[in-house]
């Protein structure tokens, strides 16, 4: 897991807007019992503007909601759904 965290952190440094890499970093931090660091990552202001699949972006919105910022998360989730109607 430490190697996975190192990789995730390096990838985030290269592209902090990738939703999949952000989710990976959050998951690895939690698995390493470093939940406060995961919470810091979630609390970053631009996490909901991350690029990626609608599924990954929705998972980030869920993380933000669970972190206590429900209004912002719901607004982001609504926008994701609106962008990807069929």
C-alpha positions as a LaTeX table, in Angstrom:
\begin{tabular}{lrrr}
\hline
Residue & $x$ (\AA) & $y$ (\AA) & $z$ (\AA) \\
\hline
Unk1 & 0.00 & 0.00 & 0.00 \\
Unk2 & 2.76 & 2.53 & 0.63 \\
Unk3 & 3.87 & 2.06 & $-2.98$ \\
Unk4 & 0.30 & 2.62 & $-4.17$ \\
Unk5 & 0.12 & 5.82 & $-2.14$ \\
Unk6 & 3.41 & 7.04 & $-3.55$ \\
Unk7 & 2.15 & 6.37 & $-7.08$ \\
Unk8 & $-1.19$ & 8.08 & $-6.41$ \\
Unk9 & 0.52 & 11.12 & $-4.92$ \\
Unk10 & 2.91 & 11.36 & $-7.85$ \\
Unk11 & 0.03 & 11.09 & $-10.33$ \\
Unk12 & $-1.96$ & 13.73 & $-8.43$ \\
Unk13 & 1.06 & 16.02 & $-8.56$ \\
Unk14 & 1.10 & 15.60 & $-12.35$ \\
Unk15 & $-2.68$ & 16.00 & $-12.77$ \\
Unk16 & $-4.72$ & 17.00 & $-9.75$ \\
Unk17 & $-7.91$ & 17.11 & $-11.84$ \\
Unk18 & $-8.23$ & 13.37 & $-12.52$ \\
Unk19 & $-11.20$ & 11.96 & $-10.61$ \\
Unk20 & $-9.98$ & 8.34 & $-10.77$ \\
Unk21 & $-6.56$ & 9.19 & $-9.31$ \\
Unk22 & $-8.20$ & 11.30 & $-6.60$ \\
Unk23 & $-10.48$ & 8.39 & $-5.64$ \\
Unk24 & $-7.47$ & 6.05 & $-5.64$ \\
Unk25 & $-5.55$ & 8.34 & $-3.30$ \\
Unk26 & $-8.53$ & 8.63 & $-0.93$ \\
Unk27 & $-8.97$ & 4.85 & $-0.85$ \\
Unk28 & $-5.28$ & 4.14 & $-0.24$ \\
Unk29 & $-5.04$ & 6.74 & 2.53 \\
Unk30 & $-8.00$ & 5.16 & 4.30 \\
Unk31 & $-6.58$ & 1.67 & 3.94 \\
Unk32 & $-3.36$ & 2.95 & 5.53 \\
Unk33 & $-5.39$ & 4.32 & 8.48 \\
Unk34 & $-4.66$ & 7.86 & 7.39 \\
Unk35 & $-8.27$ & 9.02 & 7.25 \\
Unk36 & $-7.48$ & 12.61 & 8.30 \\
Unk37 & $-5.29$ & 12.98 & 5.21 \\
Unk38 & $-8.07$ & 11.54 & 3.05 \\
Unk39 & $-10.46$ & 14.09 & 4.59 \\
Unk40 & $-8.03$ & 16.89 & 3.73 \\
Unk41 & $-7.91$ & 15.70 & 0.14 \\
Unk42 & $-11.72$ & 15.60 & 0.00 \\
Unk43 & $-11.98$ & 19.08 & 1.54 \\
Unk44 & $-9.86$ & 20.67 & $-1.19$ \\
Unk45 & $-11.86$ & 23.27 & $-3.00$ \\
Unk46 & $-11.59$ & 21.93 & $-6.53$ \\
Unk47 & $-12.27$ & 18.23 & $-6.00$ \\
Unk48 & $-15.75$ & 18.52 & $-7.52$ \\
Unk49 & $-14.32$ & 20.05 & $-10.68$ \\
Unk50 & $-12.22$ & 16.97 & $-11.39$ \\
Unk51 & $-12.34$ & 15.50 & $-14.86$ \\
Unk52 & $-13.30$ & 11.94 & $-15.57$ \\
Unk53 & $-16.19$ & 9.59 & $-16.02$ \\
Unk54 & $-19.58$ & 10.54 & $-14.61$ \\
Unk55 & $-19.33$ & 7.56 & $-12.23$ \\
Unk56 & $-16.02$ & 8.74 & $-10.78$ \\
Unk57 & $-17.20$ & 12.32 & $-10.52$ \\
Unk58 & $-20.38$ & 11.16 & $-8.75$ \\
Unk59 & $-18.28$ & 9.15 & $-6.29$ \\
Unk60 & $-16.28$ & 12.29 & $-5.53$ \\
Unk61 & $-19.54$ & 14.17 & $-4.94$ \\
Unk62 & $-20.55$ & 11.44 & $-2.50$ \\
Unk63 & $-17.24$ & 11.80 & $-0.67$ \\
Unk64 & $-17.76$ & 15.56 & $-0.39$ \\
Unk65 & $-21.28$ & 14.98 & 0.93 \\
Unk66 & $-20.05$ & 12.50 & 3.52 \\
Unk67 & $-17.42$ & 15.07 & 4.49 \\
Unk68 & $-20.20$ & 17.46 & 5.46 \\
Unk69 & $-20.57$ & 19.69 & 2.42 \\
Unk70 & $-23.89$ & 18.32 & 1.28 \\
Unk71 & $-25.14$ & 21.39 & $-0.58$ \\
Unk72 & $-22.05$ & 21.64 & $-2.77$ \\
Unk73 & $-22.07$ & 17.88 & $-3.38$ \\
Unk74 & $-25.74$ & 17.88 & $-4.42$ \\
Unk75 & $-25.16$ & 20.79 & $-6.78$ \\
Unk76 & $-22.24$ & 18.93 & $-8.38$ \\
Unk77 & $-24.22$ & 15.69 & $-8.62$ \\
Unk78 & $-27.13$ & 17.50 & $-10.26$ \\
Unk79 & $-24.74$ & 19.06 & $-12.79$ \\
Unk80 & $-23.21$ & 15.65 & $-13.59$ \\
Unk81 & $-26.66$ & 14.17 & $-14.21$ \\
Unk82 & $-27.67$ & 17.17 & $-16.30$ \\
Unk83 & $-24.53$ & 16.86 & $-18.44$ \\
Unk84 & $-25.07$ & 13.16 & $-19.08$ \\
Unk85 & $-28.74$ & 12.84 & $-19.90$ \\
Unk86 & $-29.70$ & 10.59 & $-22.74$ \\
\hline
\end{tabular}
